[in-house]
Structures are given as structure tokens and as C-alpha cells.
Amino acid sequence: MRKIERLRNPRKSSSYRSGMRVAVLEGFPAVIIFQLLGGPFLTGYLLNLGATSTEIGFVLAITTIVNIVQIGMAVVMQKFTNRKRMLLIFGSSHRILWASVGLIPFLFPEKMWVFMYIVLYTAAHLGNAAGGVVWTSMISDMVPRAVRGRYFGLRNTILGGVSSLALFIGGQILDKFPGEQGFRYVFMIVAVCVVLNMIAFSRYPNPPFEPSSEANPMGMIRKPLLDRSFLKAIVFLAVFLFVQGLAVPLFSYVMLKLMGISYSMVSYITVVHTLVMMASYYVWGNLNARHSAQTLLLWSLPVIALACLVWGAISFLPAVLILFTAHIILGIGLGGFNQMVFAFTIGDTPKSERPMYIATYSAITGFAAFLGPVAGGKIYELIKDAPLWVQIYGVSTCIGAVLLILGLWVGRQVLGTPVKRS
């Protein structure tokens, strides 16, 4: 049947293939930027600038709170329908502004370093949030529904390999050249990738945009909010992400600051985590051909909880062994969660209303995920005089127990029945 469709409409089939191929190629420089500027290197750079745990928690949370702009962006898309141009503008601004944090020590006095990082990082991720809803809308139009699970599984697997290589190289650079010199080399690599990423954005196709059936912006915003089953699922996911955010984003802070683990060892741990997540993307993608995204999303939640609970084993087993184990489990869980949330959000939504559904999910969960790391950073600051074991694995273990209850019990009540979207 698919062969017949391709013969009837070869131009559409060629457009699909072109867009899917570009989305993979564009991801190469993008993941290198995200890995070298994010994750453990973001925490390390902030520590190098003199940031506290509370400031690190706040920075880690910024990427989620800025998602609120996606609601406005979904409305703007109805008037400015050239999605390729919007992606080029907002995606490029994100890359340029984030990379520019490498200039902070050269342009500002030391007392302003952390503040200027927060300013530039926030501006960058506002651009990323705006571009994110555009990209998601575009990619969901470019990738046929029948192959979405396998395609995104394969794409994420390929890009996971690039991510792992970037993490490994970044860790080696920072270990060989400690402090400011190492970060200078990292930012040089990032600058090249920013240029390549902008070129790749220009190669995307520009599929026609189907506007919302609602002419009134308030009517557009109300549609997903009045979809009770969808809203209930999103609120639950927001609560889960808030609790998860109390510990998971601060894993790197605990390893680098509290445990004194070297950059190279943290990069090895993160590489293994990324490789596992890469392999799990492929597995979750294949499972999606047989099970719904909603079911697989539910399966991923206890796995994330287990990754936090495992930290408790540091009390009687070698710490490095447990850190590798926790990040392997986390890679499996996040691989499923990230991929299935994406498929769940775009899966059954009407094409014309999809941007607002995506924006509503991002705004609600983004606000919760913003509060999590901020509160988590504050928790670590409040317990700085507590026994070291409380700081290293006590917090993560307790949060893991709460996540397990949410995933196994509350999640089944909320996600156990199919979400029907009007």
C-alpha cells in the first residue's frame, strides 16, 4: 500500500525523505553544542565562574520555565506561517547567545560573571523555546505517522553516538587543560558547530502550514485546556518532573562538588549514560510499533525512580560502580520518557491544533520542571552542614522513593486509560 502511495505522489514522498535526512544531519552540530555547553560541563563552567548550588539549580531550571513562551509562539505561527524562516531566526539566536557565555570572563568583572551567564543563558533558551515549537510542528508534518517511532528511535540513536563522542572529547580536554584554558578550547569547538548548525537550518524544507480552526487566540489556547483527559495526563507529568527535578539535574553537582570526582570520570559516566540512552531510543522506538506511546511512557517512570533509588547503594558498594549503574538506568528511563512524551504529545492531536497542544504541554511541565531544580539547589544549600552521606545519596534516595510511588501507583491511575483528544 505504501509503495502505491509513493507511486501516486512521488513529490510528497521525496519531500518526506529530504526533511527526515536534513533533521538527522542538522542534529550533528546541535548535539555537540548541547553536550559541550550543557550537562556536567555546564555545572563545571558555572563552578569555574564561582556559582553556588542555588545558582546552579536556578540555571538548570531556566530551560524549562522559558517554555511558557511557546503558547505565544503557537499563536504567532498562525500569522507568520513561514516555519523555516522562524526556525532559522530563533534556532540561530539560541546557538549564538549560548555560545557567547564563553566570552564572559573577557568582557565583565568577576563579580558579574554568574549574573551575566544567567542573562545570556535565559535569552538563548527563550529563542530555543520559541524555535522548539516550530521545529516540533515541522518535524511532525515531515515524518509520516506510520514510521515516527522507528525514525525517531534511529535518529536519536545516531545522534546519541555523536553526543557520546562529544562528551568524551570534552572531558579529555578539561582534564588535560584544567580551568579557564580547557573551557576556552571547548568554546572554540562550539563556535564552529554554531556556524554549521545555522547552515543546516537553512537546508530544512518548508512544508505548508495548516492553521488552527480557531480564529480567536483565546479559543486556540482553550482547546487543549478543555481536553480533560489530556490535561489530567499533563498535570501528572508536571508533578513527576517537579519531583524528578529535585535530584536528577543536580547529579553532576553532587559528583563534581561533593564527591570531588574528576571531569574525565564524570564525562565517562555521562558517555555511558548517553550510549545507553542512545541504544534505548532504538528499543523504545521499536516497542512503539507494538505498544502505544502512552503505555510506554508509563513503563518509563519506575525506571527513572530506580535510577535515584540506586544512589543509596553507595553506603555499602563502591561509589563509582553505583554512579555508573545509576546513570545506565537513568539512560534507559529517560530514553523512553523523552521519546514517548514527544510521540504522546503529537500522536493523536489534530494537525491544525498541534502547535498549541505542544505549547500547552511545554508550558505546564516547563513551569514544574523549573521549580524542581531551583528547590533542589536550595535543599542542597540548606543541608550543607548535614552529614556528607545525606548530601551525596540521602536526598536522591528519598526522591527516588517518591518517584516510585508516583510511577507505579498514581501514574497507572492517570495514564492507565487511553487519552482521547477531541
Tab-separated table of C-alpha atoms in Angstrom:
chain	number	residue	atom	x	y	z
A	1	MET	CA	0.000	0.000	0.000
A	2	ARG	CA	2.799	2.425	0.876
A	3	LYS	CA	4.518	1.654	-2.450
A	4	ILE	CA	1.300	2.571	-4.276
A	5	GLU	CA	1.114	5.881	-2.334
A	6	ARG	CA	4.709	6.678	-3.263
A	7	LEU	CA	3.984	5.986	-6.945
A	8	ARG	CA	0.898	8.189	-6.864
A	9	ASN	CA	2.640	11.106	-5.145
A	10	PRO	CA	6.425	10.837	-5.676
A	11	ARG	CA	6.940	14.549	-4.890
A	12	LYS	CA	5.417	14.177	-1.416
A	13	SER	CA	7.448	11.033	-0.754
A	14	SER	CA	10.647	12.828	-1.845
A	15	SER	CA	9.787	15.760	0.453
A	16	TYR	CA	9.367	13.376	3.381
A	17	ARG	CA	12.752	11.741	2.745
A	18	SER	CA	14.519	15.084	2.287
A	19	GLY	CA	13.151	16.518	5.531
A	20	MET	CA	13.949	13.393	7.528
A	21	ARG	CA	17.510	13.323	6.182
A	22	VAL	CA	18.113	17.007	6.973
A	23	ALA	CA	16.739	16.546	10.505
A	24	VAL	CA	19.431	13.921	11.144
A	25	LEU	CA	22.266	15.990	9.643
A	26	GLU	CA	21.182	19.151	11.485
A	27	GLY	CA	21.282	17.184	14.715
A	28	PHE	CA	25.050	16.530	14.463
A	29	PRO	CA	26.304	20.043	15.321
A	30	ALA	CA	23.272	20.632	17.565
A	31	VAL	CA	24.021	17.739	19.939
A	32	ILE	CA	27.716	18.685	20.111
A	33	ILE	CA	26.695	22.195	21.221
A	34	PHE	CA	24.217	20.867	23.755
A	35	GLN	CA	26.669	18.362	25.213
A	36	LEU	CA	29.699	20.661	25.441
A	37	LEU	CA	27.703	23.567	26.891
A	38	GLY	CA	25.244	21.511	28.945
A	39	GLY	CA	25.245	18.554	31.320
A	40	PRO	CA	28.313	18.194	33.548
A	41	PHE	CA	30.213	20.834	31.565
A	42	LEU	CA	27.551	23.444	32.296
A	43	THR	CA	27.883	22.671	36.014
A	44	GLY	CA	31.675	22.706	35.743
A	45	TYR	CA	31.725	26.034	33.918
A	46	LEU	CA	29.396	27.598	36.481
A	47	LEU	CA	31.588	26.309	39.320
A	48	ASN	CA	34.552	27.821	37.469
A	49	LEU	CA	32.676	31.142	37.404
A	50	GLY	CA	32.042	30.863	41.154
A	51	ALA	CA	28.370	29.814	41.219
A	52	THR	CA	26.707	28.349	44.327
A	53	SER	CA	24.433	25.262	44.369
A	54	THR	CA	21.348	27.512	44.449
A	55	GLU	CA	22.563	29.465	41.405
A	56	ILE	CA	23.371	26.223	39.554
A	57	GLY	CA	19.908	24.866	40.354
A	58	PHE	CA	18.344	28.084	39.067
A	59	VAL	CA	20.323	27.948	35.801
A	60	LEU	CA	19.407	24.300	35.263
A	61	ALA	CA	15.754	25.243	35.683
A	62	ILE	CA	15.748	28.121	33.185
A	63	THR	CA	15.439	25.824	30.157
A	64	THR	CA	12.016	24.706	31.350
A	65	ILE	CA	10.400	27.920	32.617
A	66	VAL	CA	11.065	29.689	29.297
A	67	ASN	CA	8.782	27.138	27.613
A	68	ILE	CA	5.880	29.381	28.608
A	69	VAL	CA	6.694	31.482	25.511
A	70	GLN	CA	5.633	28.543	23.345
A	71	ILE	CA	1.973	29.411	23.929
A	72	GLY	CA	2.534	32.854	22.425
A	73	MET	CA	4.617	31.307	19.662
A	74	ALA	CA	1.819	28.904	18.749
A	75	VAL	CA	-0.435	31.937	18.262
A	76	VAL	CA	2.211	33.857	16.287
A	77	MET	CA	2.615	30.863	13.945
A	78	GLN	CA	-0.966	31.394	12.747
A	79	LYS	CA	0.033	34.761	11.245
A	80	PHE	CA	3.669	34.163	10.271
A	81	THR	CA	3.394	30.758	8.638
A	82	ASN	CA	6.931	30.508	7.203
A	83	ARG	CA	8.171	27.981	9.749
A	84	LYS	CA	11.577	27.535	8.139
A	85	ARG	CA	12.364	31.250	8.497
A	86	MET	CA	11.205	31.274	12.130
A	87	LEU	CA	13.312	28.195	12.890
A	88	LEU	CA	16.362	29.834	11.333
A	89	ILE	CA	15.858	33.037	13.372
A	90	PHE	CA	15.099	31.511	16.769
A	91	GLY	CA	17.320	28.433	16.445
A	92	SER	CA	20.327	30.518	15.386
A	93	SER	CA	19.784	33.084	18.162
A	94	HIS	CA	19.805	30.269	20.711
A	95	ARG	CA	23.099	28.824	19.471
A	96	ILE	CA	24.844	32.211	19.189
A	97	LEU	CA	23.733	33.546	22.575
A	98	TRP	CA	24.526	30.333	24.449
A	99	ALA	CA	27.986	30.087	22.874
A	100	SER	CA	28.655	33.722	23.810
A	101	VAL	CA	28.798	32.814	27.530
A	102	GLY	CA	32.386	31.780	26.780
A	103	LEU	CA	33.256	35.479	26.408
A	104	ILE	CA	32.049	36.416	29.905
A	105	PRO	CA	35.477	36.253	31.640
A	106	PHE	CA	36.928	38.525	28.945
A	107	LEU	CA	34.170	41.139	28.924
A	108	PHE	CA	32.926	41.511	32.505
A	109	PRO	CA	34.364	41.905	36.023
A	110	GLU	CA	34.437	38.711	38.091
A	111	LYS	CA	31.585	39.763	40.391
A	112	MET	CA	29.246	39.886	37.356
A	113	TRP	CA	30.215	36.535	35.817
A	114	VAL	CA	27.388	34.391	37.182
A	115	PHE	CA	24.800	37.141	36.663
A	116	MET	CA	25.798	37.614	33.004
A	117	TYR	CA	25.750	33.856	32.455
A	118	ILE	CA	22.144	33.785	33.701
A	119	VAL	CA	21.183	36.723	31.438
A	120	LEU	CA	22.711	35.248	28.277
A	121	TYR	CA	21.562	31.713	29.080
A	122	THR	CA	17.985	32.898	29.631
A	123	ALA	CA	17.936	34.902	26.384
A	124	ALA	CA	19.380	31.935	24.496
A	125	HIS	CA	16.806	29.493	25.796
A	126	LEU	CA	13.921	31.851	25.137
A	127	GLY	CA	14.991	31.556	21.498
A	128	ASN	CA	15.267	27.800	21.828
A	129	ALA	CA	11.786	27.515	23.336
A	130	ALA	CA	10.271	29.614	20.548
A	131	GLY	CA	12.120	27.615	17.899
A	132	GLY	CA	11.263	24.331	19.618
A	133	VAL	CA	7.522	24.535	18.987
A	134	VAL	CA	8.235	25.479	15.351
A	135	TRP	CA	10.640	22.547	14.894
A	136	THR	CA	8.255	20.062	16.536
A	137	SER	CA	5.401	21.236	14.349
A	138	MET	CA	7.585	20.951	11.226
A	139	ILE	CA	9.055	17.550	12.017
A	140	SER	CA	5.655	16.067	12.845
A	141	ASP	CA	4.488	17.147	9.366
A	142	MET	CA	7.631	15.809	7.673
A	143	VAL	CA	7.688	12.358	9.296
A	144	PRO	CA	4.735	10.095	8.396
A	145	ARG	CA	2.932	8.803	11.476
A	146	ALA	CA	3.444	5.169	10.450
A	147	VAL	CA	7.232	5.430	10.780
A	148	ARG	CA	7.587	8.005	13.591
A	149	GLY	CA	8.543	5.548	16.316
A	150	ARG	CA	11.264	3.829	14.311
A	151	TYR	CA	12.516	7.048	12.685
A	152	PHE	CA	12.969	8.958	15.939
A	153	GLY	CA	14.464	5.868	17.549
A	154	LEU	CA	17.042	5.596	14.749
A	155	ARG	CA	17.675	9.384	14.659
A	156	ASN	CA	18.198	9.559	18.395
A	157	THR	CA	20.465	6.510	18.281
A	158	ILE	CA	22.717	8.093	15.640
A	159	LEU	CA	22.832	11.439	17.441
A	160	GLY	CA	23.471	9.656	20.730
A	161	GLY	CA	26.705	8.314	19.257
A	162	VAL	CA	27.772	11.846	18.321
A	163	SER	CA	26.801	13.034	21.815
A	164	SER	CA	28.944	10.354	23.429
A	165	LEU	CA	31.953	11.305	21.329
A	166	ALA	CA	31.471	14.998	22.210
A	167	LEU	CA	31.262	14.170	25.924
A	168	PHE	CA	34.396	12.045	25.775
A	169	ILE	CA	36.419	14.683	23.933
A	170	GLY	CA	35.141	17.459	26.205
A	171	GLY	CA	36.107	15.508	29.320
A	172	GLN	CA	39.590	14.818	27.972
A	173	ILE	CA	40.128	18.497	27.106
A	174	LEU	CA	39.051	19.722	30.545
A	175	ASP	CA	41.185	17.127	32.319
A	176	LYS	CA	44.287	17.918	30.264
A	177	PHE	CA	43.743	21.688	30.438
A	178	PRO	CA	42.077	22.450	33.791
A	179	GLY	CA	40.168	25.640	34.430
A	180	GLU	CA	39.736	28.526	32.019
A	181	GLN	CA	42.120	27.223	29.331
A	182	GLY	CA	40.182	23.988	28.882
A	183	PHE	CA	36.867	25.807	28.597
A	184	ARG	CA	38.425	28.131	26.019
A	185	TYR	CA	39.138	25.134	23.756
A	186	VAL	CA	35.625	23.783	24.349
A	187	PHE	CA	34.083	27.081	23.271
A	188	MET	CA	36.223	27.118	20.104
A	189	ILE	CA	34.699	23.765	19.079
A	190	VAL	CA	31.235	25.085	19.944
A	191	ALA	CA	31.750	28.196	17.763
A	192	VAL	CA	32.438	26.024	14.698
A	193	CYS	CA	29.347	23.914	15.430
A	194	VAL	CA	27.179	27.041	15.759
A	195	VAL	CA	28.074	28.038	12.190
A	196	LEU	CA	27.438	24.503	10.896
A	197	ASN	CA	24.105	24.352	12.726
A	198	MET	CA	22.934	27.621	11.166
A	199	ILE	CA	23.833	26.315	7.701
A	200	ALA	CA	21.921	23.112	8.447
A	201	PHE	CA	18.816	25.100	9.491
A	202	SER	CA	18.820	26.714	6.043
A	203	ARG	CA	18.637	23.267	4.416
A	204	TYR	CA	15.306	22.285	6.001
A	205	PRO	CA	12.303	22.031	3.666
A	206	ASN	CA	9.363	24.342	4.375
A	207	PRO	CA	6.188	22.218	4.403
A	208	PRO	CA	2.874	24.096	4.111
A	209	PHE	CA	1.377	25.099	7.448
A	210	GLU	CA	-2.224	24.204	8.299
A	211	PRO	CA	-3.647	26.974	10.527
A	212	SER	CA	-5.891	26.395	13.513
A	213	SER	CA	-9.638	26.142	13.021
A	214	GLU	CA	-9.934	28.758	15.787
A	215	ALA	CA	-9.556	32.338	14.582
A	216	ASN	CA	-9.566	33.722	18.130
A	217	PRO	CA	-6.254	33.212	20.028
A	218	MET	CA	-8.156	32.557	23.271
A	219	GLY	CA	-10.116	29.844	21.510
A	220	MET	CA	-6.855	28.235	20.431
A	221	ILE	CA	-5.481	28.334	23.977
A	222	ARG	CA	-8.702	26.901	25.435
A	223	LYS	CA	-8.769	23.818	23.185
A	224	PRO	CA	-6.110	21.738	24.991
A	225	LEU	CA	-7.170	23.165	28.383
A	226	LEU	CA	-10.735	21.902	27.837
A	227	ASP	CA	-9.438	18.474	26.793
A	228	ARG	CA	-9.829	16.985	30.276
A	229	SER	CA	-8.109	13.643	29.758
A	230	PHE	CA	-5.136	15.274	28.048
A	231	LEU	CA	-4.869	17.979	30.714
A	232	LYS	CA	-5.031	15.409	33.527
A	233	ALA	CA	-2.158	13.465	31.995
A	234	ILE	CA	-0.067	16.613	31.531
A	235	VAL	CA	-0.621	17.771	35.132
A	236	PHE	CA	0.534	14.371	36.395
A	237	LEU	CA	3.652	14.522	34.219
A	238	ALA	CA	4.320	18.025	35.562
A	239	VAL	CA	4.236	16.734	39.152
A	240	PHE	CA	6.551	13.852	38.225
A	241	LEU	CA	9.008	16.234	36.534
A	242	PHE	CA	8.980	18.561	39.536
A	243	VAL	CA	9.937	15.761	41.922
A	244	GLN	CA	12.498	14.379	39.441
A	245	GLY	CA	13.979	17.874	39.115
A	246	LEU	CA	14.804	17.965	42.821
A	247	ALA	CA	17.619	15.468	42.261
A	248	VAL	CA	18.378	14.354	38.694
A	249	PRO	CA	19.629	17.698	37.250
A	250	LEU	CA	21.935	18.052	40.270
A	251	PHE	CA	23.659	14.678	39.832
A	252	SER	CA	26.631	16.441	38.214
A	253	TYR	CA	26.832	18.946	41.090
A	254	VAL	CA	26.952	16.104	43.618
A	255	MET	CA	29.664	14.261	41.676
A	256	LEU	CA	31.864	17.286	40.940
A	257	LYS	CA	31.415	19.359	44.081
A	258	LEU	CA	30.502	16.985	46.922
A	259	MET	CA	32.272	13.809	45.812
A	260	GLY	CA	35.267	15.502	44.141
A	261	ILE	CA	35.142	13.272	41.058
A	262	SER	CA	37.307	14.405	38.129
A	263	TYR	CA	35.922	15.856	34.913
A	264	SER	CA	37.192	12.865	32.940
A	265	MET	CA	35.432	10.358	35.213
A	266	VAL	CA	32.205	12.375	35.133
A	267	SER	CA	32.476	12.527	31.335
A	268	TYR	CA	32.981	8.723	31.200
A	269	ILE	CA	29.885	8.249	33.336
A	270	THR	CA	27.924	10.660	31.138
A	271	VAL	CA	29.206	8.973	27.961
A	272	VAL	CA	27.985	5.596	29.215
A	273	HIS	CA	24.674	7.218	30.193
A	274	THR	CA	24.349	8.701	26.691
A	275	LEU	CA	25.301	5.448	24.942
A	276	VAL	CA	22.677	3.560	26.923
A	277	MET	CA	20.077	6.238	26.192
A	278	MET	CA	21.101	6.041	22.522
A	279	ALA	CA	20.535	2.276	22.424
A	280	SER	CA	17.304	2.594	24.397
A	281	TYR	CA	15.913	5.102	21.875
A	282	TYR	CA	16.112	2.401	19.231
A	283	VAL	CA	14.490	-0.186	21.504
A	284	TRP	CA	11.722	2.164	22.670
A	285	GLY	CA	11.118	3.186	19.056
A	286	ASN	CA	10.626	-0.440	18.008
A	287	LEU	CA	8.388	-1.096	21.015
A	288	ASN	CA	6.269	1.862	19.900
A	289	ALA	CA	5.350	-0.125	16.790
A	290	ARG	CA	3.560	-2.633	19.074
A	291	HIS	CA	2.522	-0.564	22.086
A	292	SER	CA	1.047	2.905	22.428
A	293	ALA	CA	3.235	5.855	23.420
A	294	GLN	CA	1.030	6.289	26.495
A	295	THR	CA	1.715	2.733	27.686
A	296	LEU	CA	5.465	3.009	27.111
A	297	LEU	CA	5.539	6.377	28.867
A	298	LEU	CA	4.014	4.693	31.896
A	299	TRP	CA	6.676	1.959	31.777
A	300	SER	CA	9.496	4.513	31.758
A	301	LEU	CA	8.515	6.224	35.033
A	302	PRO	CA	9.568	3.485	37.540
A	303	VAL	CA	12.893	3.149	35.694
A	304	ILE	CA	13.700	6.824	36.371
A	305	ALA	CA	12.700	6.312	40.019
A	306	LEU	CA	15.058	3.331	40.266
A	307	ALA	CA	17.953	5.464	38.971
A	308	CYS	CA	17.524	7.728	42.024
A	309	LEU	CA	16.988	4.861	44.486
A	310	VAL	CA	20.219	3.145	43.387
A	311	TRP	CA	22.250	6.027	44.858
A	312	GLY	CA	21.522	4.591	48.285
A	313	ALA	CA	23.791	1.623	47.498
A	314	ILE	CA	26.809	3.969	47.794
A	315	SER	CA	26.585	3.272	51.539
A	316	PHE	CA	27.886	-0.290	51.036
A	317	LEU	CA	29.238	-0.560	47.470
A	318	PRO	CA	31.987	1.332	45.572
A	319	ALA	CA	30.731	4.795	44.679
A	320	VAL	CA	31.955	4.781	41.063
A	321	LEU	CA	30.204	1.451	40.397
A	322	ILE	CA	26.925	2.858	41.707
A	323	LEU	CA	27.286	6.087	39.741
A	324	PHE	CA	27.725	4.137	36.510
A	325	THR	CA	24.772	1.895	37.421
A	326	ALA	CA	22.505	4.835	38.297
A	327	HIS	CA	23.303	6.619	35.037
A	328	ILE	CA	22.796	3.457	32.975
A	329	ILE	CA	19.337	3.015	34.495
A	330	LEU	CA	18.639	6.729	34.039
A	331	GLY	CA	19.624	6.468	30.368
A	332	ILE	CA	17.077	3.688	29.842
A	333	GLY	CA	14.343	5.589	31.672
A	334	LEU	CA	14.939	8.993	30.094
A	335	GLY	CA	15.303	7.417	26.650
A	336	GLY	CA	11.777	6.085	26.977
A	337	PHE	CA	10.340	9.129	28.707
A	338	ASN	CA	11.716	11.725	26.286
A	339	GLN	CA	10.797	9.800	23.178
A	340	MET	CA	7.343	8.711	24.321
A	341	VAL	CA	6.396	12.150	25.678
A	342	PHE	CA	7.144	13.544	22.224
A	343	ALA	CA	5.099	10.832	20.498
A	344	PHE	CA	2.300	11.167	23.087
A	345	THR	CA	2.113	14.953	22.663
A	346	ILE	CA	1.935	14.944	18.852
A	347	GLY	CA	0.405	11.492	18.394
A	348	ASP	CA	-3.338	11.998	18.120
A	349	THR	CA	-3.620	15.769	18.041
A	350	PRO	CA	-5.357	17.357	15.049
A	351	LYS	CA	-2.684	18.705	12.723
A	352	SER	CA	-4.124	22.225	12.826
A	353	GLU	CA	-4.133	22.335	16.659
A	354	ARG	CA	-0.811	20.573	17.215
A	355	PRO	CA	1.321	23.694	17.936
A	356	MET	CA	-0.975	24.719	20.805
A	357	TYR	CA	-1.057	21.194	22.272
A	358	ILE	CA	2.744	21.121	22.161
A	359	ALA	CA	2.924	24.596	23.706
A	360	THR	CA	0.461	23.705	26.478
A	361	TYR	CA	2.444	20.610	27.402
A	362	SER	CA	5.715	22.551	27.369
A	363	ALA	CA	4.332	25.443	29.431
A	364	ILE	CA	2.726	23.362	32.187
A	365	THR	CA	5.510	20.804	32.534
A	366	GLY	CA	8.134	23.502	31.984
A	367	PHE	CA	6.942	25.517	34.969
A	368	ALA	CA	7.032	22.411	37.174
A	369	ALA	CA	10.436	21.373	35.854
A	370	PHE	CA	11.696	24.902	36.563
A	371	LEU	CA	10.641	24.743	40.211
A	372	GLY	CA	12.277	21.325	40.710
A	373	PRO	CA	15.979	22.193	40.209
A	374	VAL	CA	15.513	25.570	41.959
A	375	ALA	CA	14.075	23.819	45.006
A	376	GLY	CA	16.695	21.057	44.696
A	377	GLY	CA	19.543	23.568	44.704
A	378	LYS	CA	18.031	25.228	47.782
A	379	ILE	CA	17.744	21.848	49.518
A	380	TYR	CA	21.453	21.168	48.996
A	381	GLU	CA	22.273	24.611	50.345
A	382	LEU	CA	20.127	24.066	53.455
A	383	ILE	CA	21.737	20.702	54.236
A	384	LYS	CA	25.344	21.808	53.655
A	385	ASP	CA	26.090	21.205	57.352
A	386	ALA	CA	24.366	17.800	57.387
A	387	PRO	CA	26.404	14.557	57.317
A	388	LEU	CA	28.045	14.041	53.929
A	389	TRP	CA	26.059	10.858	53.246
A	390	VAL	CA	22.826	12.848	53.447
A	391	GLN	CA	24.086	15.230	50.774
A	392	ILE	CA	25.637	12.589	48.498
A	393	TYR	CA	22.927	9.931	48.403
A	394	GLY	CA	20.311	10.646	51.063
A	395	VAL	CA	18.392	13.226	49.027
A	396	SER	CA	18.432	11.178	45.798
A	397	THR	CA	17.274	8.020	47.550
A	398	CYS	CA	14.311	9.737	49.233
A	399	ILE	CA	13.270	11.395	45.984
A	400	GLY	CA	13.551	8.035	44.206
A	401	ALA	CA	11.067	6.535	46.674
A	402	VAL	CA	8.549	9.318	45.977
A	403	LEU	CA	9.021	8.905	42.208
A	404	LEU	CA	8.425	5.161	42.500
A	405	ILE	CA	5.085	5.743	44.229
A	406	LEU	CA	4.111	8.287	41.570
A	407	GLY	CA	5.169	5.999	38.712
A	408	LEU	CA	3.696	2.727	39.939
A	409	TRP	CA	0.522	3.933	41.609
A	410	VAL	CA	-0.542	7.447	40.615
A	411	GLY	CA	0.706	7.035	37.045
A	412	ARG	CA	-1.389	3.934	36.493
A	413	GLN	CA	-4.490	5.792	37.653
A	414	VAL	CA	-3.836	8.669	35.251
A	415	LEU	CA	-2.088	7.094	32.236
A	416	GLY	CA	-3.604	3.625	32.515
A	417	THR	CA	-6.555	4.579	30.340
A	418	PRO	CA	-6.205	5.929	26.791
A	419	VAL	CA	-6.185	9.708	26.423
A	420	LYS	CA	-8.880	10.679	23.887
A	421	ARG	CA	-8.384	14.024	22.267
A	422	SER	CA	-11.197	15.965	20.705
